[in-house]
mmCIF file of C-alpha atoms and ligand atoms in Angstrom:
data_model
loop_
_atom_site.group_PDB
_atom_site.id
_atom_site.type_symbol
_atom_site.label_atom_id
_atom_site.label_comp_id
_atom_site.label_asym_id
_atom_site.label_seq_id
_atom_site.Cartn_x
_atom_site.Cartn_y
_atom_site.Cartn_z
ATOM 1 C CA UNK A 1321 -18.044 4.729 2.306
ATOM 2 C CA UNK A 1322 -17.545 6.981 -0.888
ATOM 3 C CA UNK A 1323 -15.296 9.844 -0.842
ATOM 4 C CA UNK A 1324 -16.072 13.411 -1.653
ATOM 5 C CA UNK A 1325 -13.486 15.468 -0.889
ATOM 6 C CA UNK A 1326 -9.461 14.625 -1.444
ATOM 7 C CA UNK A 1327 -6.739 17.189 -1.457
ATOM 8 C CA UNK A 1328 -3.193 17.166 -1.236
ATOM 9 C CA UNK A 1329 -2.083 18.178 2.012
ATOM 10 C CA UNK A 1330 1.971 17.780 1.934
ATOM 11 C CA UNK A 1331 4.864 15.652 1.005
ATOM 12 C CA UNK A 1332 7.095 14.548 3.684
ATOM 13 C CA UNK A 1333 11.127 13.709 3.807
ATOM 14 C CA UNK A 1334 10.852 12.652 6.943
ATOM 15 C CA UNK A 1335 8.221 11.572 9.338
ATOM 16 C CA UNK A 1336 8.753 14.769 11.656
ATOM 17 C CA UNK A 1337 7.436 16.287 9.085
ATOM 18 C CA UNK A 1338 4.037 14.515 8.736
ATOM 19 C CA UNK A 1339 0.726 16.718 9.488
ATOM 20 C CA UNK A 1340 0.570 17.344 13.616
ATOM 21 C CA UNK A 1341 -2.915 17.055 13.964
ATOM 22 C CA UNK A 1342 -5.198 13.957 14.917
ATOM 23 C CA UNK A 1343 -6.626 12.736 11.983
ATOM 24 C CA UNK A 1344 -5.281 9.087 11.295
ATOM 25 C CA UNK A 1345 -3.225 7.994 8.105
ATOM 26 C CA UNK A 1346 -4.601 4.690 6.021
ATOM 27 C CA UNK A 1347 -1.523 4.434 4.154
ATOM 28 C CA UNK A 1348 -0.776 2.227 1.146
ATOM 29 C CA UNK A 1349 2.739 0.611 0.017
ATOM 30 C CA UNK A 1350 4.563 -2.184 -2.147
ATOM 31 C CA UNK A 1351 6.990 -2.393 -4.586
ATOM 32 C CA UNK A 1352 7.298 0.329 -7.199
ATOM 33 C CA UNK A 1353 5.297 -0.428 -10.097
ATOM 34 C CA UNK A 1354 2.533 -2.260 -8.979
ATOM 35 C CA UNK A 1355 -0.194 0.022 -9.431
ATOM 36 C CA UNK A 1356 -0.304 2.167 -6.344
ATOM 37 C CA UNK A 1357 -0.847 5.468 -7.651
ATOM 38 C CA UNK A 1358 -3.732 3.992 -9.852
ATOM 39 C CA UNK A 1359 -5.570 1.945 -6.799
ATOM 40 C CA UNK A 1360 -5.062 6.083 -5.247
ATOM 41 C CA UNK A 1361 -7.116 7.728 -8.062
ATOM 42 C CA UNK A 1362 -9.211 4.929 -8.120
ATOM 43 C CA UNK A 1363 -10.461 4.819 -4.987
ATOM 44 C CA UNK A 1364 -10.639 8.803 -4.873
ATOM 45 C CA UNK A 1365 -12.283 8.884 -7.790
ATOM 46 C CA UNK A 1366 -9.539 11.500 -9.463
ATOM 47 C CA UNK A 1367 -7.787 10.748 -12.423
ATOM 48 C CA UNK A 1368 -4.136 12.450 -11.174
ATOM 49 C CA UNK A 1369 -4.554 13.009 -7.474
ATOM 50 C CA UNK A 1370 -1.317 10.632 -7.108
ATOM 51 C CA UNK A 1371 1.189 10.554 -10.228
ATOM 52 C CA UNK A 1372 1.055 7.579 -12.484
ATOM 53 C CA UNK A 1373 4.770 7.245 -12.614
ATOM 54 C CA UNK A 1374 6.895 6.365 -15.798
ATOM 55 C CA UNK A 1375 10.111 6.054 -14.011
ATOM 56 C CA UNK A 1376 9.692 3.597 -10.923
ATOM 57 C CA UNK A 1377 11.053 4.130 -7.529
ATOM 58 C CA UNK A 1378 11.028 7.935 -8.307
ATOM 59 C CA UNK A 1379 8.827 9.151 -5.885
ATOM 60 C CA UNK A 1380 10.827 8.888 -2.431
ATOM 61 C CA UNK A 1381 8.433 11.169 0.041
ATOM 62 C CA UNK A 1382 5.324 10.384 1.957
ATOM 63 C CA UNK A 1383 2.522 11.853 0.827
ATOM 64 C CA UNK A 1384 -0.603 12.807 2.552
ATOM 65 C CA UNK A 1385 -3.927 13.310 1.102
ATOM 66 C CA UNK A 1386 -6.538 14.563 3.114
ATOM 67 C CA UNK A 1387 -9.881 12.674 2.820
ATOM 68 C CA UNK A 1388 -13.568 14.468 3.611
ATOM 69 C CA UNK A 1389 -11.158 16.488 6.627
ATOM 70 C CA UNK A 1390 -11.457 13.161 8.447
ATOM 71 C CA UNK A 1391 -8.653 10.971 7.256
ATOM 72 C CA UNK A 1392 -5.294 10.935 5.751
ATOM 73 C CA UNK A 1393 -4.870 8.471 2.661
ATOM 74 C CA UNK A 1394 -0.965 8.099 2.555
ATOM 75 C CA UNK A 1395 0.744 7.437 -0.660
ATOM 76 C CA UNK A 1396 4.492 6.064 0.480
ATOM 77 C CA UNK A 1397 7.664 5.351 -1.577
ATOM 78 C CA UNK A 1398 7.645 1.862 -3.122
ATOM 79 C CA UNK A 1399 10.055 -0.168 -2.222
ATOM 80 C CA UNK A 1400 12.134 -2.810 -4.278
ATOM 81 C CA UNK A 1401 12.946 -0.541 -7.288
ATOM 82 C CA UNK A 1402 16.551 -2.462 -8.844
ATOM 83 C CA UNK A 1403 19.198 -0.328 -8.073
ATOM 84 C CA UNK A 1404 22.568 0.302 -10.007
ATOM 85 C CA UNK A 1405 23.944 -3.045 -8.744
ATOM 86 C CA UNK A 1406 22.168 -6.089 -10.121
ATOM 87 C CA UNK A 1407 21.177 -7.168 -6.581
ATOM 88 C CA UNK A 1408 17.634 -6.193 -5.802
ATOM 89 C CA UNK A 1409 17.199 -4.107 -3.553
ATOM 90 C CA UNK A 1410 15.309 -6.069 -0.572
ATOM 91 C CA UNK A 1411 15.921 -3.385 2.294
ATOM 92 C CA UNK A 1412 13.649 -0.812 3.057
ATOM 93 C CA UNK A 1413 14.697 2.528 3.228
ATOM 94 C CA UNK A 1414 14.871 4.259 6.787
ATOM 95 C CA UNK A 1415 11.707 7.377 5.810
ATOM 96 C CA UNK A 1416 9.492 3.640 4.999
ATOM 97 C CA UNK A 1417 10.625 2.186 8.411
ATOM 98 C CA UNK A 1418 10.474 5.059 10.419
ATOM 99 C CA UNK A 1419 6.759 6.097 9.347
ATOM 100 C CA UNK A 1420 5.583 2.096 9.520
ATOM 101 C CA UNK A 1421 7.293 1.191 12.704
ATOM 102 C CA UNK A 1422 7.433 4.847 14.724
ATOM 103 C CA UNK A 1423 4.835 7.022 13.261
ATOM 104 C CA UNK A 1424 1.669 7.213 15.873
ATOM 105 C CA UNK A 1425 -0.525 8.581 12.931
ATOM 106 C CA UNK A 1426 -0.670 5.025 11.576
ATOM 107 C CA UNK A 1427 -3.637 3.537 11.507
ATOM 108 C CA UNK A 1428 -3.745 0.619 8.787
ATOM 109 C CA UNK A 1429 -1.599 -0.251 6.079
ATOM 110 C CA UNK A 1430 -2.156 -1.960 2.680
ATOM 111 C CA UNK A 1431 0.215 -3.958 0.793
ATOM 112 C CA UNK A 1432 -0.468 -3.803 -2.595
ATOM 113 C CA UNK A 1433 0.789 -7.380 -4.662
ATOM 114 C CA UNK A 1434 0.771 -7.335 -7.947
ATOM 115 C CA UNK A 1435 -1.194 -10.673 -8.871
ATOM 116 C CA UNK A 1436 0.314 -11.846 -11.508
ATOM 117 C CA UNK A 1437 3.613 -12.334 -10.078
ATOM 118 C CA UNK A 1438 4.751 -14.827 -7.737
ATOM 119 C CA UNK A 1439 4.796 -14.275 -4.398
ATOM 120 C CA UNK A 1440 7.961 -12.018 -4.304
ATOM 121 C CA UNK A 1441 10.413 -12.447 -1.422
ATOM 122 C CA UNK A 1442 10.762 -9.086 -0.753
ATOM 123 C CA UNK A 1443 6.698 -8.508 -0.100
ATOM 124 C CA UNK A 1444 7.103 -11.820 2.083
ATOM 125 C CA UNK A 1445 9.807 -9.952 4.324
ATOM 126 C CA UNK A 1446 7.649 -6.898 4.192
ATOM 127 C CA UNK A 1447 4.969 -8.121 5.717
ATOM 128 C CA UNK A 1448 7.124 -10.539 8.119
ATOM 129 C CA UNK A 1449 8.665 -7.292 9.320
ATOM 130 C CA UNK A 1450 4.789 -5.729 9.998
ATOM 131 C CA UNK A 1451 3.849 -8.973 12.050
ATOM 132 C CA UNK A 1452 6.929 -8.892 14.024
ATOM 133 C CA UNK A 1453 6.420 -5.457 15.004
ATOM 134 C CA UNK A 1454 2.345 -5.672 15.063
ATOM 135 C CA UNK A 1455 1.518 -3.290 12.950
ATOM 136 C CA UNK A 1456 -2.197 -3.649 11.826
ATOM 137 C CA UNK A 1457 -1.971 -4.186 7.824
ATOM 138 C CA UNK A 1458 -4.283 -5.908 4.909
ATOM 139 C CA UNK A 1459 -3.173 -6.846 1.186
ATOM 140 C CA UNK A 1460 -4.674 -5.374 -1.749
ATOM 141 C CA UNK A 1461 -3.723 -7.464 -5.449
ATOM 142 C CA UNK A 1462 -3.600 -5.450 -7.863
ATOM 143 C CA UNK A 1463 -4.029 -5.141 -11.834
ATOM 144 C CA UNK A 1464 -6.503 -8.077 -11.494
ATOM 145 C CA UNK A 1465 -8.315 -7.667 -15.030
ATOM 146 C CA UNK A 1466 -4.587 -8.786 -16.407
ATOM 147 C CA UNK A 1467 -6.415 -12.240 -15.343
ATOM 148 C CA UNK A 1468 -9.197 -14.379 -15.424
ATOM 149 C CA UNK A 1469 -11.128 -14.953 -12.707
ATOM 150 C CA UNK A 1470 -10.081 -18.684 -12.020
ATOM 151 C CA UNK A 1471 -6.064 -17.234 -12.560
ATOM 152 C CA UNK A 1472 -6.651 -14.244 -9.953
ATOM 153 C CA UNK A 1473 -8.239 -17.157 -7.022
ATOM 154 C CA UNK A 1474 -4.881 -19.362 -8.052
ATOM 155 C CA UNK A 1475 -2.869 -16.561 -7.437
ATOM 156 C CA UNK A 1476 -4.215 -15.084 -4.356
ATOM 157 C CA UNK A 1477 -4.196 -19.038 -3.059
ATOM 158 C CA UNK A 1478 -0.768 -19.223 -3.973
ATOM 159 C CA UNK A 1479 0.297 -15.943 -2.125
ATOM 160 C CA UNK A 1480 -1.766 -17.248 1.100
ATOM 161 C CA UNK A 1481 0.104 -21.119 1.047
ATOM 162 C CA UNK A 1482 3.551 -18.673 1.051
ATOM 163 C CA UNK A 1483 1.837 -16.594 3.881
ATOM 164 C CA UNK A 1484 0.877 -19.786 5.970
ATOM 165 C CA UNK A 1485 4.469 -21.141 6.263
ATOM 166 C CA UNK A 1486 4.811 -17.813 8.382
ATOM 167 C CA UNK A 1487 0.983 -17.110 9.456
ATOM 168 C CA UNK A 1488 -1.288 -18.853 11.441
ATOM 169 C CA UNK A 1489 -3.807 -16.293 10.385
ATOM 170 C CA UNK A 1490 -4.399 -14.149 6.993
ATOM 171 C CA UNK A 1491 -4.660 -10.288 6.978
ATOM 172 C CA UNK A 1492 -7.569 -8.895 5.332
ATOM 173 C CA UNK A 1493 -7.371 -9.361 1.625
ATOM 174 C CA UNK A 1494 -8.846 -7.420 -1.482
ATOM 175 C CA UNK A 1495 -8.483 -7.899 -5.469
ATOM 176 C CA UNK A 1496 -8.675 -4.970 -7.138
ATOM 177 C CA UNK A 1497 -8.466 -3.621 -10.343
ATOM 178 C CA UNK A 1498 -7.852 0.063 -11.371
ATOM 179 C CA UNK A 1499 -8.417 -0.221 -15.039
ATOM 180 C CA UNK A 1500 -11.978 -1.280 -14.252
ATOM 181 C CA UNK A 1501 -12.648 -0.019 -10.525
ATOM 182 C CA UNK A 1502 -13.159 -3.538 -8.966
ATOM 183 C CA UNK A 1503 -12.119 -3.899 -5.636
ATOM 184 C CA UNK A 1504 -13.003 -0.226 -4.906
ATOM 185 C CA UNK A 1505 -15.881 -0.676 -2.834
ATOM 186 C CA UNK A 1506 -14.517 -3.532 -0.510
ATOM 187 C CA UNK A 1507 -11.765 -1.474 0.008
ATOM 188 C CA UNK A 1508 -13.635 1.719 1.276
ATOM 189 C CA UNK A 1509 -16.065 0.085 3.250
ATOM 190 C CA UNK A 1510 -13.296 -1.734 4.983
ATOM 191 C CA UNK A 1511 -11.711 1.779 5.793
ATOM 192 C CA UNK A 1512 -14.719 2.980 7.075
ATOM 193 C CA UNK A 1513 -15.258 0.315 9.655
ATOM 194 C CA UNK A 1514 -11.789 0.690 10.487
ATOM 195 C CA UNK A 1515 -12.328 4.404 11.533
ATOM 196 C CA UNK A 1516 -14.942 3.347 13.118
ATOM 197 C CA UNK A 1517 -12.158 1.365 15.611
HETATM 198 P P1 GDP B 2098 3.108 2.755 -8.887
HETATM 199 O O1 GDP B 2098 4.524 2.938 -9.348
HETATM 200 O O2 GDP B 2098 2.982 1.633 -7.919
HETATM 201 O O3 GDP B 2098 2.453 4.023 -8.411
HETATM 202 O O4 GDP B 2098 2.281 2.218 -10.145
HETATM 203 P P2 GDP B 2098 1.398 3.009 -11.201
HETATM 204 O O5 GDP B 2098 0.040 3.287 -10.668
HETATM 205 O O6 GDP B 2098 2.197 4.154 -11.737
HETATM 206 O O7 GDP B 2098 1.188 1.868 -12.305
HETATM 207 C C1 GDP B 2098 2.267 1.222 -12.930
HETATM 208 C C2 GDP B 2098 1.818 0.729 -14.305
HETATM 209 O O8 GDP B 2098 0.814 -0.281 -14.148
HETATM 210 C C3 GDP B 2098 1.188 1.826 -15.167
HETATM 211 O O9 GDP B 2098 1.572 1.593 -16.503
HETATM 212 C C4 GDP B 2098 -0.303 1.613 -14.961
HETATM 213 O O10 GDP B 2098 -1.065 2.055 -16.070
HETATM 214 C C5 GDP B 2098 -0.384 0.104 -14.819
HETATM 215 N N1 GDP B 2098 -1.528 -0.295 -13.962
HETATM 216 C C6 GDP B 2098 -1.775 0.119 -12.702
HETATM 217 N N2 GDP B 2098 -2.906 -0.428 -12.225
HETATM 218 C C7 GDP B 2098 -3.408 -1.199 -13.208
HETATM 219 C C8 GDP B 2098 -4.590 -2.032 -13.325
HETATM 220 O O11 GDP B 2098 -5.426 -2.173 -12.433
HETATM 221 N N3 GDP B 2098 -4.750 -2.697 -14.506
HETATM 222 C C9 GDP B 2098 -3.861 -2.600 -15.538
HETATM 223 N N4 GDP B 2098 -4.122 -3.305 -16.636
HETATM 224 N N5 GDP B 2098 -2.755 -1.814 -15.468
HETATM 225 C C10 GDP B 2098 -2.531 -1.128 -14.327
#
């Protein structure tokens, strides 16, 4: 699949305010900083279609893009951004809950890992929380040219051993890489055949 049209349609507060028609949202989420907003231009093809952000856990609405007036690509807030208190933060705010657990538009969900971290507790509970509540999600790694090759398969290996003490099965999963576009076409053709379903 290759995308030719994306436009901005709206940024929401709240998920009542999400777009009321019946196009279905692909949306993509993970902690703040690990390359969302890039993997969105990337995959669009535009260079500021979501904003590169400086200043982590800034952006705190949903946005929705409208792809080729058949699909919504949804940017959400990342979650995990340190807060004033030294604890991390490792609850997710009610607008991320109420659009992944409540909002009908859903369709498919991303996780976006940053690979060169270890498997982070608070992505581990994420995606616990999706499987408990069935909601149909894949994992994209990003910033994979930070890497070699053989470092990026360790990595992803060691995410999936933390996954299997929780998993019987693995969700989908892509590497990807912004800075040199790799990744990109895995990732749309899998979101094709899933509008397909
Ligand atoms: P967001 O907060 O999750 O939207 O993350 P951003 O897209 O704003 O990226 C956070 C930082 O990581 C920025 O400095 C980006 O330039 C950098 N970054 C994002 N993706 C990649 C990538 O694929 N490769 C490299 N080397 N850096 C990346």
């Amino acid at each position: 699949m290759q995308i030719a049209k994306a436009e901005f349609r709206c940024s929401s507060e709240r998920i009542s305010q999400v777009p009321k028609d019946d196009l279905r949202d692909i949306a993509f989420i993970g902690r703040s900083n690990v390359g969302k907003s890039s993997l969105i231009n990337m995959l669009t093809g535009r260079t500021s279609l979501a904003k590169v952000s400086g200043t982590p856990g800034k952006t705190r609405l949903i946005n929705h893009f409208r792809i080729d007036d058949k699909w919504y690509l949804v940017d959400l807030p990342g979650y995990g951004y340190a807060r004033t208190s030294k604890r991390q933060r490792d609850d997710f705010s009610k607008i991320i809950t109420d659009y992944v657990l409540r909002c009908e538009k859903l369709h498919f969900l991303f996780v976006l890992v940053d690979i060169r971290l270890e498997p982070q507790r608070i992505d581990l509970r994420f995606i616990e929380m999706l499987g408990e509540n069935g909601v149909p999600f894949g994992i994209v790694f990003t910033k994979a040219d930070k890497l070699s090759k053989s470092q990026a398969q360790r990595s992803v290996e060691r995410f999936r051993a933390a996954l299997a003490e929780q998993w019987e099965e693995f969700p989908p999963m892509f590497v990807s890489s912004s800075a040199k576009g790799t990744g990109r076409d895995e990732i749309l053709a899998f979101v094709g055949e899933c509008l397909k379903g």
